[in-house]
Short mmCIF file of C-alpha atoms in Angstrom, two decimals:
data_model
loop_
_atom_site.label_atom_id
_atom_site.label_comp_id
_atom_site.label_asym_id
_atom_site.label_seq_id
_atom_site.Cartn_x
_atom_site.Cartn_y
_atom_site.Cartn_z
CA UNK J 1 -21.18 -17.50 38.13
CA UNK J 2 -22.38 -14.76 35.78
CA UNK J 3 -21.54 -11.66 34.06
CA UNK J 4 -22.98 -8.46 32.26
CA UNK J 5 -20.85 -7.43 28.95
CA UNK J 6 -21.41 -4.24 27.05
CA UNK J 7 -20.22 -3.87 23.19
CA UNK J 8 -19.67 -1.13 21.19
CA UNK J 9 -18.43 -0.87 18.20
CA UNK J 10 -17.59 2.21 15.42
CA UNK J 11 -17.89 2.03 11.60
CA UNK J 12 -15.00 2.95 9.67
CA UNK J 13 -14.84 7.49 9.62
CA UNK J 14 -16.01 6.72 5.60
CA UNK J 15 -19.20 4.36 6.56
CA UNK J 16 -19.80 7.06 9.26
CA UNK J 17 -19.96 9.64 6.91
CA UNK J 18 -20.75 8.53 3.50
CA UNK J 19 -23.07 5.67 4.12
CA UNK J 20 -24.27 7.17 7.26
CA UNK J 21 -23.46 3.67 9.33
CA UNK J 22 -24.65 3.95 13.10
CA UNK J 23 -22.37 2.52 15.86
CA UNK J 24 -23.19 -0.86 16.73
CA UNK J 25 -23.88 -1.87 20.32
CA UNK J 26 -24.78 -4.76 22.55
CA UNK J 27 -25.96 -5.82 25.95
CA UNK J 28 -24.63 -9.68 26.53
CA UNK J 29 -25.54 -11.24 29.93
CA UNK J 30 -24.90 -15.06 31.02
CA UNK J 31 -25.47 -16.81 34.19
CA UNK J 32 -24.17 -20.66 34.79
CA UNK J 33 -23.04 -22.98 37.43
CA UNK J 34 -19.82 -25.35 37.21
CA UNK J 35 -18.60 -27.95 38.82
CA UNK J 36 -15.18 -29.94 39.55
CA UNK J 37 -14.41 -32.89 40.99
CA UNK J 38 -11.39 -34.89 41.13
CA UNK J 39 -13.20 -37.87 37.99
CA UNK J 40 -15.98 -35.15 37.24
CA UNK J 41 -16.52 -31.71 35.71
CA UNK J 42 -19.77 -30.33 34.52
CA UNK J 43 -21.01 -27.14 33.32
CA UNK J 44 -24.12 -25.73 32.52
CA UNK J 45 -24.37 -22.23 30.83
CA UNK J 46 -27.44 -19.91 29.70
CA UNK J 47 -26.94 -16.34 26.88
CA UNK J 48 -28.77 -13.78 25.98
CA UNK J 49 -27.06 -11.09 23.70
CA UNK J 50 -28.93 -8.29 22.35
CA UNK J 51 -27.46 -6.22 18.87
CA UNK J 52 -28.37 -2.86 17.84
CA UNK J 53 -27.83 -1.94 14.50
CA UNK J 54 -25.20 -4.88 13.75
CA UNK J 55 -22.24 -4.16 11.52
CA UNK J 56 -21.80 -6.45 8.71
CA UNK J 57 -19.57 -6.70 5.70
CA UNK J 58 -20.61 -6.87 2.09
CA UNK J 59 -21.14 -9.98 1.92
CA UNK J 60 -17.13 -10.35 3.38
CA UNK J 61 -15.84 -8.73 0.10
CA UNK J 62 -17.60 -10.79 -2.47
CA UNK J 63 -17.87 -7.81 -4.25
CA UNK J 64 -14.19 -7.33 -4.53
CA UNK J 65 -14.30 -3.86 -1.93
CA UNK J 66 -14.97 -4.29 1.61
CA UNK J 67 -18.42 -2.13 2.05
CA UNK J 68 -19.96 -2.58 5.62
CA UNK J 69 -23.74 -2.03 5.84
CA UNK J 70 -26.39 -1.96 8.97
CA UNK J 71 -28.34 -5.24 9.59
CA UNK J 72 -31.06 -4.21 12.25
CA UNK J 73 -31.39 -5.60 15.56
CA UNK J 74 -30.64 -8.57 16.66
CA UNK J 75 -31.41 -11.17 19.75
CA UNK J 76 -29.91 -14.40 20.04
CA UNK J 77 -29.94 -16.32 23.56
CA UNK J 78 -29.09 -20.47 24.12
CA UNK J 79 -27.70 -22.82 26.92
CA UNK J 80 -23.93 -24.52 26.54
CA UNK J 81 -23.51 -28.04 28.54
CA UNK J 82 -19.94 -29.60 28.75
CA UNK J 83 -19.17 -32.27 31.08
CA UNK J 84 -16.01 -34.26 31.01
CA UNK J 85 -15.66 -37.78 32.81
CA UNK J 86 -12.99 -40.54 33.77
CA UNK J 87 -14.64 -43.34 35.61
CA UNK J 88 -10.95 -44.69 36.01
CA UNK J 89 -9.56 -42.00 37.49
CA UNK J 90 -10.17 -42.59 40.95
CA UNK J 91 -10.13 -46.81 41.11
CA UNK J 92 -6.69 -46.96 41.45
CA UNK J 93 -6.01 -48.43 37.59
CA UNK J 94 -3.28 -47.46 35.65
CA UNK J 95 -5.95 -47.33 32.96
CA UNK J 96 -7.60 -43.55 32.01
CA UNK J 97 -10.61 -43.46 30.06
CA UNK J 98 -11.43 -39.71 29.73
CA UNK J 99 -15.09 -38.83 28.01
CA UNK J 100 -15.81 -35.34 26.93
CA UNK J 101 -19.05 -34.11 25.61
CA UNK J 102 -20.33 -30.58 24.93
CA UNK J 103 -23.45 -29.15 22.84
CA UNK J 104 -25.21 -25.55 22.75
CA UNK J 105 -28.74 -24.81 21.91
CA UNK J 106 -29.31 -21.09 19.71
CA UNK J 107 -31.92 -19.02 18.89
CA UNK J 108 -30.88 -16.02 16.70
CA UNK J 109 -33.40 -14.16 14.75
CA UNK J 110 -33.92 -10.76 13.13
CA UNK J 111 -35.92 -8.07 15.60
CA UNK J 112 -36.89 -6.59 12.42
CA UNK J 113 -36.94 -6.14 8.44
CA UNK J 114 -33.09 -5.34 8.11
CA UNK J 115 -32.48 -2.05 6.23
CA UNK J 116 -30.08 -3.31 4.23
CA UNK J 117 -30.48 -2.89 0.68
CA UNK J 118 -27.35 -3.60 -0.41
CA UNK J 119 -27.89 -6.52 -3.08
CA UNK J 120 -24.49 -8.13 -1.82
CA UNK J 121 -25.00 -8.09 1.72
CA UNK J 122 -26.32 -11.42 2.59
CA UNK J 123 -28.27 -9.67 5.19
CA UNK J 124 -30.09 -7.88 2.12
CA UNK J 125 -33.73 -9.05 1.85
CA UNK J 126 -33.77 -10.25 5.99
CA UNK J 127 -37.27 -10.56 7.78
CA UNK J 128 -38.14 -10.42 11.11
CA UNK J 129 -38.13 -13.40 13.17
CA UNK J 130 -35.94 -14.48 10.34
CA UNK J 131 -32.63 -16.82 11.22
CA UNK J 132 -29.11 -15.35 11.54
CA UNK J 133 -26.88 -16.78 8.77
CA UNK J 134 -24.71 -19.32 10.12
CA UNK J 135 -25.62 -19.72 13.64
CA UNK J 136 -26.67 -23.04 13.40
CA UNK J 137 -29.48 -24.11 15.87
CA UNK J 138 -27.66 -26.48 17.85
CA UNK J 139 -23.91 -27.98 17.64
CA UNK J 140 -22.96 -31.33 19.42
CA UNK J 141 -19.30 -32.62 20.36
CA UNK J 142 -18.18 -35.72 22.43
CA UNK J 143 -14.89 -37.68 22.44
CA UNK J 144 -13.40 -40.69 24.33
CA UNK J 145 -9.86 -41.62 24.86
CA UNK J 146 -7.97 -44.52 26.60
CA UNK J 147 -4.46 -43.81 28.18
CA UNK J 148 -2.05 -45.73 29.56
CA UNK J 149 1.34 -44.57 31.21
CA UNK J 150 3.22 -42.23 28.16
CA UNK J 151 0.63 -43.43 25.54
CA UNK J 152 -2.98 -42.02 24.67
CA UNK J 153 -5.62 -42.56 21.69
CA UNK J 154 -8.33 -40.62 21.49
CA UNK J 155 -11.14 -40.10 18.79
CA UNK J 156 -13.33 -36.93 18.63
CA UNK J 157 -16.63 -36.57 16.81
CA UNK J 158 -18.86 -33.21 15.97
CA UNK J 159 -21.99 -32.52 14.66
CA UNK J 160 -23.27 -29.20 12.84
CA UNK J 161 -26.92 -29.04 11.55
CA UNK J 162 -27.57 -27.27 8.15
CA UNK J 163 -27.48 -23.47 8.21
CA UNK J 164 -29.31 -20.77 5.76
CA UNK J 165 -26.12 -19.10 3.65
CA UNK J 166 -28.39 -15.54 3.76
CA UNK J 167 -30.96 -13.31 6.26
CA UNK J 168 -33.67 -14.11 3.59
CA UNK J 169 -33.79 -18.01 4.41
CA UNK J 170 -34.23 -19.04 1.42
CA UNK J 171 -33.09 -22.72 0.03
CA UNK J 172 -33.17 -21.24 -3.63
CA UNK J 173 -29.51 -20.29 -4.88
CA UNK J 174 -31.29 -17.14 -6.31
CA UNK J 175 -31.04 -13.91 -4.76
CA UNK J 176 -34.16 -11.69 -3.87
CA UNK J 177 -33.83 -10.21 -7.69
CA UNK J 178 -34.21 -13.89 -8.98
CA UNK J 179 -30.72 -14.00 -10.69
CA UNK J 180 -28.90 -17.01 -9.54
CA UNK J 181 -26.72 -16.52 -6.78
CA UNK J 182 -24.50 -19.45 -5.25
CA UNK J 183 -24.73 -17.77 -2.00
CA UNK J 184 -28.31 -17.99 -1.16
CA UNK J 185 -29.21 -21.27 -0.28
CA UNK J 186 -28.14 -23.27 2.88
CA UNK J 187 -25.13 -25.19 3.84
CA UNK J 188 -24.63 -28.57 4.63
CA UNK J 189 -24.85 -30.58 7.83
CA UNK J 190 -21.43 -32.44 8.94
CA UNK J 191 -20.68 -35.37 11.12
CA UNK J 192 -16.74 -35.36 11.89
CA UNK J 193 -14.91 -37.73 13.45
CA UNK J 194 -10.94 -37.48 14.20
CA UNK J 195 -8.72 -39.61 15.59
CA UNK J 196 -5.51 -39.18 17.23
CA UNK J 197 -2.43 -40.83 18.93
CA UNK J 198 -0.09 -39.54 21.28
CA UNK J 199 3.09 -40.30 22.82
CA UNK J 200 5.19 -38.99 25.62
CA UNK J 201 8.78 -39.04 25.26
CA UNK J 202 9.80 -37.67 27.93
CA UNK J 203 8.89 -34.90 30.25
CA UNK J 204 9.44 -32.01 27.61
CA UNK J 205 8.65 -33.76 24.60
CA UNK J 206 5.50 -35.41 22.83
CA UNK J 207 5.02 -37.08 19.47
CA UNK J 208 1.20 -37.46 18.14
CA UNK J 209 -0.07 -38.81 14.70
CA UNK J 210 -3.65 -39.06 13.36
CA UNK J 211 -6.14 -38.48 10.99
CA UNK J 212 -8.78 -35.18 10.61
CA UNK J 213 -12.13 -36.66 9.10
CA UNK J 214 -12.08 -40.33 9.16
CA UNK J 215 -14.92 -40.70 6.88
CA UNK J 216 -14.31 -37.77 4.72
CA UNK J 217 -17.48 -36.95 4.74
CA UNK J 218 -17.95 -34.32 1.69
CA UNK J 219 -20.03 -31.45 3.06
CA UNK J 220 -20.64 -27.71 1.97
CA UNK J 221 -19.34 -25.81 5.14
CA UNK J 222 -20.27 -22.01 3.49
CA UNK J 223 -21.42 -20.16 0.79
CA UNK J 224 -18.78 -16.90 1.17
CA UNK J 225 -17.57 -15.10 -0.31
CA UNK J 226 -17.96 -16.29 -3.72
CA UNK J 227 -19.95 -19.94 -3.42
CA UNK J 228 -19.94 -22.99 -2.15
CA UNK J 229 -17.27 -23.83 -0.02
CA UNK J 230 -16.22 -27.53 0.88
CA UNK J 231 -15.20 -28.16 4.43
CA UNK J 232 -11.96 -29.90 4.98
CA UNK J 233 -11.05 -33.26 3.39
CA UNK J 234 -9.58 -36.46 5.33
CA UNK J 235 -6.23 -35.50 6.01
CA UNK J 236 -2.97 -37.35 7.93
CA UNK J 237 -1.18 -35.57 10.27
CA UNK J 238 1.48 -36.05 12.23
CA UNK J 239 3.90 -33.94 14.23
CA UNK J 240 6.36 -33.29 17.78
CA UNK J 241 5.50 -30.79 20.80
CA UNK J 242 8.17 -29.74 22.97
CA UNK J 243 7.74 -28.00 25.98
CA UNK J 244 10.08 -25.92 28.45
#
């Protein structure tokens, strides 16, 4: 399979005019193959999206308005993998075992110097071949489960590298001025593992319980709008689905 997408997108009539903002526009194309079987699915997926003159935010509000500002061009272009597995599925147990894993590869960098000279765009101070704020290089999932009739418990894990906070890739919480600046800098990488049990009660009903970060790992997940921002604690959770 494949596909060609064009984007296009307008700044506000105010950016147009006051700030002089250029419509944004990009050329996405992807080409993959898939496959499904009865105890296998796999799917392999390359990118490439090209952005002209990329609308950002300032800095999503942290200035307390809601500016927007041209970033330059940019290029990113990766692969996505998924492939999900039960190597019970077809020997006849009444056991299930289903595997899931999934990861992308990215490459998203600056075309040029971005014109942005907007101190609170984190965009502000960007250099070519520079990295695109949060689009992390790579990202890795997998989970496993083990059913049996109405019951299931399954446990899910991610992994997200580090990411720079700003265009400028710096590690310094300073911005390009020197005056500190909690949202230069980069974030922090995150292993998370859930786990959760479910329960069938019935054909139109389902009760599941579990628990969202296991090891609570304590990570920074971003630096907008303000600062650091902690991603999200070990929590319990527990609820009821119904369905008609």
């Amino acid at each position: 399979f494949g596909g060609y997408y064009r984007g296009f997108s307008t700044p506000s009539p105010r950016d147009a005019l006051a700030v002089g903002l250029d419509p944004e526009t990009s050329d996405g194309f992807e080409a993959g193959v898939r496959h499904y079987g009865e105890n296998l699915q796999v799917e392999l997926v390359g990118f490439f999206t090209k952005f002209s003159n990329l609308i950002v935010l300032d800095n999503s509000a942290a200035s307390g308005t809601v500016e927007s500002d041209n970033a330059g061009d940019i290029t990113t272009y990766g692969l996505e993998a998924a492939l999900r597995w039960d190597p019970l599925a077809a020997s006849g147990s009444l056991w299930r075992l289903p595997i899931r894993l999934s990861g992308t590869l990215t490459s998203a960098e600056l075309d040029s110097d971005s014109p942005s000279g907007d101190g609170a765009s984190i965009f502000s101070g960007g250099r070519k071949g520079n990295d695109v704020p949060y689009i992390p290089d790579f990202t890795i999932a997998g989970g496993i489960g083990i059913e049996r009739g109405r019951f299931g418990l399954y446990a899910d894990a991610t992994y997200t590298p580090a990411v720079y906070g700003t265009a400028s890739n710096t590690t310094s919480q300073r911005n390009m001025n020197g005056v500190p600046d909690a949202r230069f800098g980069k974030t922090d990488s995150a292993f998370v593992v859930d786990v959760t049990a479910r329960c069938r009660l019935g054909d139109h009903a389902t009760v599941f319980a579990g628990v969202s970060n296991v090891l609570n790992d304590e990570y920074i997940g971003s630096r907008l709008a303000l600062g650091p921002r902690s991603g999200q604690p070990r929590m319990f959770f527990g609820g009821i689905e119904l369905q008609f």
